[in-house]
């Protein structure tokens, strides 16, 4: 049985987050949207309802949506206060950074931040085994002599989707055996007909630079996490493409299963982007639906992604992110946080 032992440095404060002024200068955001996490006022996770109503009225916060409403592990949700994380709509003319700064100063608010649009890491072009230099560097051939991957190990690929019909991937795509393709939520996990993962991308149609290209599915969430741009399929291939089958490439964990979770899209400006709210929800889906590993090869600005990743970690998921393509030696914002209340919590292994 394959066992993965992970050592993580867990701090009591958020670490490696970008300075807000630097984020405002460099980071793309969704106009007219903001995320607010309210402080809880008791051990049950209650919120100061009158203050919440007052802030919504004062700052024009509308169309309230609880980001982590589908998370199943109530113990972890309460521990991380995830019931009190909401996404709101405001006027598109609103200075979101300024609004987030004002809201964050309110004593009833834990944090407020934009909905970030994170750019995908650039995709290398290494289609053949002979050019996959990383495999001998990590001694993959020697590992394959001992054991290939196990289909019971599920790798959630949180990305631009996965070409689940690709000849080198079709046989390794995770199947939700508890779901029946009948137009209903058979397994009761909050997602209808999610037989092979989920497409979280919503509201990305338009002519703006960061809107989805016309031939990409950018309108509504659905049960088809197909990859249009290729980035997620590349990541899935590195992770678990068929190996030793005379097709395409070799992978590090051939034999493992890939759970496609689409959070990104190919945009009109030619780049790939992902939404921080989609990413956070994808981590929840991965944890609640049996993933053992969750990989995010995108930028990851914002505390909301950390909330989702931390939920996954506390549910026994190994969380992995890419090093990126910026030649940066520093760890990113996905460092884990705040373990001051975890003394009585037992993390699954």
Coordinates of C-alpha atoms in Angstrom, one line a residue:
X1 CA 0.0 0.0 0.0
X2 CA 1.3 3.4 -1.0
X3 CA 1.9 5.7 2.0
X4 CA 2.7 9.3 1.6
X5 CA 4.3 11.1 4.6
X6 CA 4.2 14.8 4.6
X7 CA 5.8 17.3 6.9
X8 CA 4.3 20.8 6.8
X9 CA 5.3 23.9 8.6
X10 CA 2.1 25.2 10.2
X11 CA 2.2 28.7 11.6
X12 CA -0.3 30.7 13.7
X13 CA -0.5 33.6 11.3
X14 CA -1.0 33.9 7.6
X15 CA 2.3 33.6 5.8
X16 CA 3.8 34.4 2.5
X17 CA 0.9 36.6 1.4
X18 CA 1.6 39.4 -0.9
X19 CA 1.6 43.0 0.5
X20 CA -1.9 44.5 -0.3
X21 CA -0.3 47.4 -2.1
X22 CA 1.7 45.0 -4.3
X23 CA -1.4 42.9 -4.9
X24 CA -3.3 46.1 -6.0
X25 CA -0.5 46.9 -8.4
X26 CA 0.0 43.5 -9.9
X27 CA -3.1 41.4 -9.4
X28 CA -6.1 41.1 -11.7
X29 CA -9.5 40.9 -9.9
X30 CA -13.2 40.4 -10.7
X31 CA -14.9 43.8 -11.0
X32 CA -18.0 44.2 -8.8
X33 CA -17.2 41.2 -6.5
X34 CA -15.8 41.0 -3.0
X35 CA -15.3 38.2 -0.4
X36 CA -16.0 38.9 3.3
X37 CA -15.2 36.6 6.2
X38 CA -17.0 37.5 9.4
X39 CA -15.7 36.7 12.8
X40 CA -17.7 34.2 14.9
X41 CA -19.0 35.3 18.2
X42 CA -19.3 31.9 19.9
X43 CA -18.0 28.3 19.7
X44 CA -20.9 27.4 17.5
X45 CA -19.8 29.6 14.7
X46 CA -22.6 32.2 15.1
X47 CA -22.1 35.6 13.5
X48 CA -23.1 39.1 14.7
X49 CA -26.2 39.2 12.4
X50 CA -27.1 42.8 13.1
X51 CA -23.5 43.9 12.2
X52 CA -23.6 41.8 9.1
X53 CA -26.9 43.4 8.0
X54 CA -25.5 46.8 8.8
X55 CA -22.3 46.3 6.8
X56 CA -24.3 45.0 3.8
X57 CA -26.5 48.1 3.9
X58 CA -23.6 50.5 4.4
X59 CA -21.4 49.2 1.6
X60 CA -24.1 48.0 -0.8
X61 CA -23.2 44.3 -0.5
X62 CA -25.7 42.3 -2.6
X63 CA -26.4 38.8 -3.9
X64 CA -24.9 37.1 -0.8
X65 CA -23.4 33.7 -1.6
X66 CA -21.8 31.4 1.0
X67 CA -18.6 30.1 -0.7
X68 CA -18.2 26.9 1.3
X69 CA -21.8 25.9 1.7
X70 CA -21.2 22.5 0.1
X71 CA -18.4 21.4 2.3
X72 CA -19.4 18.2 4.1
X73 CA -17.0 18.1 7.1
X74 CA -18.9 20.2 9.7
X75 CA -16.1 19.8 12.3
X76 CA -13.5 21.4 10.0
X77 CA -16.0 24.0 8.7
X78 CA -16.7 25.1 12.3
X79 CA -13.0 24.9 13.2
X80 CA -12.0 27.2 10.3
X81 CA -15.1 29.4 10.5
X82 CA -15.9 28.6 6.9
X83 CA -19.7 29.1 7.3
X84 CA -19.0 32.8 7.6
X85 CA -17.2 33.3 4.2
X86 CA -19.4 35.1 1.7
X87 CA -19.1 36.5 -1.8
X88 CA -21.0 39.6 -2.6
X89 CA -21.7 41.7 -5.7
X90 CA -21.2 45.5 -5.6
X91 CA -21.3 48.2 -8.3
X92 CA -18.7 47.4 -11.0
X93 CA -17.4 51.0 -10.5
X94 CA -16.4 50.2 -6.9
X95 CA -12.7 50.4 -6.0
X96 CA -12.6 46.8 -4.6
X97 CA -9.2 47.2 -2.9
X98 CA -10.4 50.3 -1.1
X99 CA -13.7 48.6 -0.1
X100 CA -11.8 45.5 1.2
X101 CA -9.5 47.7 3.2
X102 CA -12.4 49.5 4.9
X103 CA -14.3 46.3 5.6
X104 CA -11.2 44.6 7.0
X105 CA -11.0 47.3 9.7
X106 CA -14.4 46.6 11.0
X107 CA -14.2 44.6 14.3
X108 CA -16.8 42.1 13.1
X109 CA -14.8 41.2 9.9
X110 CA -11.9 38.7 9.9
X111 CA -10.8 39.7 6.4
X112 CA -12.2 41.1 3.2
X113 CA -10.6 40.7 -0.2
X114 CA -11.3 40.8 -4.0
X115 CA -12.1 37.8 -6.0
X116 CA -8.8 37.3 -7.7
X117 CA -8.1 36.3 -11.3
X118 CA -5.0 34.2 -11.2
X119 CA -2.9 33.6 -14.3
X120 CA -2.0 30.0 -15.2
X121 CA 1.6 28.9 -15.1
X122 CA 3.1 28.8 -18.6
X123 CA 2.8 25.4 -20.3
X124 CA 6.0 23.7 -21.5
X125 CA 6.0 21.6 -24.6
X126 CA 7.5 18.2 -23.8
X127 CA 5.4 15.6 -25.7
X128 CA 7.8 12.7 -25.8
X129 CA 9.5 10.7 -23.0
X130 CA 13.0 11.4 -24.4
X131 CA 12.5 15.1 -23.7
X132 CA 11.0 14.6 -20.2
X133 CA 14.1 15.4 -18.3
X134 CA 12.4 15.6 -14.9
X135 CA 11.7 11.9 -14.9
X136 CA 15.3 10.6 -14.6
X137 CA 16.0 13.5 -12.3
X138 CA 13.5 12.2 -9.8
X139 CA 14.6 8.6 -10.4
X140 CA 11.1 7.7 -11.8
X141 CA 12.3 4.8 -13.9
X142 CA 13.8 3.2 -10.8
X143 CA 10.6 3.8 -8.9
X144 CA 8.6 2.1 -11.8
X145 CA 10.8 -1.0 -11.4
X146 CA 9.4 -1.3 -7.9
X147 CA 5.8 -0.2 -8.4
X148 CA 3.5 1.8 -10.7
X149 CA 0.6 4.0 -9.3
X150 CA -2.5 2.5 -7.8
X151 CA -5.9 3.4 -9.3
X152 CA -7.3 3.8 -5.7
X153 CA -5.1 6.9 -5.3
X154 CA -7.0 9.9 -6.6
X155 CA -5.3 13.0 -7.8
X156 CA -7.5 16.1 -8.1
X157 CA -6.2 18.3 -10.9
X158 CA -7.5 21.8 -10.1
X159 CA -6.8 23.6 -13.4
X160 CA -8.3 24.5 -16.8
X161 CA -10.0 21.1 -16.9
X162 CA -8.8 17.8 -18.3
X163 CA -9.2 16.3 -21.8
X164 CA -10.9 13.3 -20.3
X165 CA -11.2 11.7 -23.7
X166 CA -7.5 12.0 -24.6
X167 CA -5.9 8.7 -25.6
X168 CA -3.2 8.9 -22.9
X169 CA -5.7 10.0 -20.2
X170 CA -9.1 8.4 -20.9
X171 CA -8.3 5.2 -18.9
X172 CA -7.2 7.0 -15.8
X173 CA -10.0 9.5 -15.3
X174 CA -11.7 9.2 -11.9
X175 CA -15.3 7.9 -12.0
X176 CA -17.8 9.0 -9.3
X177 CA -19.4 5.6 -8.9
X178 CA -22.1 6.9 -6.5
X179 CA -23.5 9.2 -9.1
X180 CA -26.0 8.2 -11.8
X181 CA -26.3 10.3 -15.0
X182 CA -30.0 11.0 -14.7
X183 CA -30.3 14.8 -14.2
X184 CA -30.4 14.6 -10.4
X185 CA -27.8 14.8 -7.6
X186 CA -27.9 11.0 -7.0
X187 CA -25.1 10.9 -4.4
X188 CA -26.3 14.1 -2.5
X189 CA -23.0 15.9 -2.7
X190 CA -24.5 19.1 -4.1
X191 CA -23.5 18.5 -7.7
X192 CA -25.8 17.1 -10.4
X193 CA -24.4 14.3 -12.6
X194 CA -20.8 14.9 -11.6
X195 CA -19.7 11.5 -12.9
X196 CA -16.1 12.6 -13.6
X197 CA -15.5 15.8 -11.6
X198 CA -16.9 19.3 -12.0
X199 CA -16.6 22.5 -14.0
X200 CA -16.8 25.5 -11.7
X201 CA -16.3 28.2 -14.3
X202 CA -19.2 30.6 -14.4
X203 CA -20.0 34.1 -15.8
X204 CA -16.9 34.3 -18.0
X205 CA -18.6 35.2 -21.2
X206 CA -17.7 38.6 -22.7
X207 CA -15.3 40.7 -24.8
X208 CA -12.9 41.7 -22.1
X209 CA -9.3 40.7 -22.1
X210 CA -9.8 38.2 -19.2
X211 CA -13.2 36.9 -20.4
X212 CA -13.3 33.4 -22.0
X213 CA -12.8 33.0 -25.7
X214 CA -16.1 32.4 -27.6
X215 CA -15.6 28.7 -28.2
X216 CA -14.8 27.9 -24.5
X217 CA -17.5 27.0 -22.0
X218 CA -17.5 30.1 -19.8
X219 CA -21.2 30.5 -19.0
X220 CA -22.4 28.0 -16.3
X221 CA -21.0 25.4 -13.9
X222 CA -21.7 21.9 -15.2
X223 CA -20.6 18.3 -15.0
X224 CA -18.2 18.5 -18.0
X225 CA -14.7 19.6 -16.9
X226 CA -13.3 19.4 -20.4
X227 CA -10.1 21.3 -21.0
X228 CA -10.1 23.8 -23.9
X229 CA -6.7 25.3 -23.5
X230 CA -4.5 22.3 -22.8
X231 CA -2.9 23.5 -19.5
X232 CA -4.9 21.1 -17.2
X233 CA -4.4 18.2 -19.6
X234 CA -0.6 18.8 -19.5
X235 CA -0.7 18.8 -15.7
X236 CA -2.8 15.6 -15.6
X237 CA -0.4 14.0 -18.1
X238 CA 2.6 14.8 -15.9
X239 CA 0.7 13.4 -12.9
X240 CA -0.8 10.1 -14.2
X241 CA -0.8 9.6 -18.0
X242 CA -0.5 6.0 -19.1
X243 CA 3.1 4.9 -19.1
X244 CA 4.6 2.0 -21.2
X245 CA 1.7 2.0 -23.6
X246 CA 3.5 3.2 -26.7
X247 CA 1.4 6.4 -26.7
X248 CA 2.3 10.0 -25.8
X249 CA 4.3 10.6 -22.7
X250 CA 5.2 8.9 -19.4
X251 CA 4.0 10.1 -16.0
X252 CA 5.3 10.1 -12.5
X253 CA 2.3 8.3 -11.0
X254 CA 1.0 6.1 -13.9
X255 CA -1.9 4.1 -12.7
X256 CA -3.3 6.7 -10.3
X257 CA -6.7 8.2 -11.1
X258 CA -7.2 11.8 -12.1
X259 CA -10.2 13.8 -10.8
X260 CA -10.7 16.8 -13.3
X261 CA -11.8 20.0 -11.6
X262 CA -12.1 23.0 -14.0
X263 CA -11.5 26.4 -12.4
X264 CA -9.7 28.1 -15.4
X265 CA -10.3 29.3 -18.9
X266 CA -8.5 30.5 -22.0
X267 CA -9.1 34.2 -22.3
X268 CA -9.4 36.7 -25.2
X269 CA -5.9 38.1 -24.5
X270 CA -4.4 34.6 -25.1
X271 CA -3.6 33.8 -21.5
X272 CA -5.1 31.3 -19.1
X273 CA -6.8 32.5 -16.0
X274 CA -8.5 31.1 -12.9
X275 CA -10.9 32.5 -10.3
X276 CA -9.9 32.3 -6.6
X277 CA -13.5 31.5 -5.5
X278 CA -13.6 28.6 -8.0
X279 CA -10.3 27.3 -6.8
X280 CA -11.4 27.4 -3.1
X281 CA -14.5 25.5 -3.9
X282 CA -12.6 22.9 -6.0
X283 CA -10.4 22.1 -2.9
X284 CA -13.6 21.5 -1.0
X285 CA -14.9 19.2 -3.7
X286 CA -11.6 17.3 -3.9
X287 CA -11.6 16.7 -0.1
X288 CA -15.3 15.7 0.1
X289 CA -15.2 13.4 -2.8
X290 CA -12.3 11.2 -1.9
X291 CA -9.2 12.8 -3.4
X292 CA -5.9 11.9 -1.8
X293 CA -3.9 14.6 -3.6
X294 CA -4.9 18.0 -4.9
X295 CA -2.7 19.9 -7.3
X296 CA -3.0 23.6 -8.2
X297 CA -0.7 24.8 -11.0
X298 CA -2.0 28.4 -11.0
X299 CA -1.3 31.5 -9.2
X300 CA -3.0 31.6 -5.8
X301 CA -3.5 35.1 -4.5
X302 CA -6.0 35.5 -1.7
X303 CA -6.9 34.1 1.7
X304 CA -10.0 32.3 0.3
X305 CA -7.9 29.8 -1.6
X306 CA -5.9 29.1 1.5
X307 CA -9.2 28.4 3.4
X308 CA -10.2 25.8 0.8
X309 CA -6.7 24.2 0.7
X310 CA -6.6 24.1 4.5
X311 CA -9.9 22.4 4.6
X312 CA -8.6 19.8 2.2
X313 CA -5.4 19.3 4.2
X314 CA -7.4 18.8 7.4
X315 CA -9.4 16.2 5.6
X316 CA -6.2 14.2 4.8
X317 CA -5.5 15.6 1.3
X318 CA -1.9 16.2 0.3
X319 CA -1.9 19.7 -1.2
X320 CA 0.6 20.5 -4.0
X321 CA 1.2 23.6 -6.0
X322 CA 3.6 24.4 -8.8
X323 CA 6.8 26.3 -8.4
X324 CA 5.7 28.6 -11.2
X325 CA 7.7 30.1 -14.0
X326 CA 9.0 33.3 -12.5
X327 CA 12.4 32.1 -11.2
X328 CA 11.2 33.0 -7.7
X329 CA 12.9 31.3 -4.8
X330 CA 10.3 32.3 -2.2
X331 CA 7.3 30.1 -1.2
X332 CA 3.9 31.3 -2.4
X333 CA 0.9 32.4 -0.4
X334 CA -0.4 28.8 0.0
X335 CA 1.5 28.4 3.3
X336 CA -0.8 27.0 5.9
X337 CA -2.0 29.0 8.9
X338 CA -3.6 29.4 12.3
X339 CA -3.3 26.2 14.2
X340 CA -4.0 27.8 17.6
X341 CA -7.4 26.1 17.8
X342 CA -6.4 22.7 16.6
X343 CA -5.2 21.1 19.8
X344 CA -8.1 18.7 20.0
X345 CA -8.4 18.1 16.2
X346 CA -7.3 14.7 14.8
X347 CA -6.3 15.0 11.1
X348 CA -7.1 11.9 9.0
X349 CA -4.1 10.0 7.6

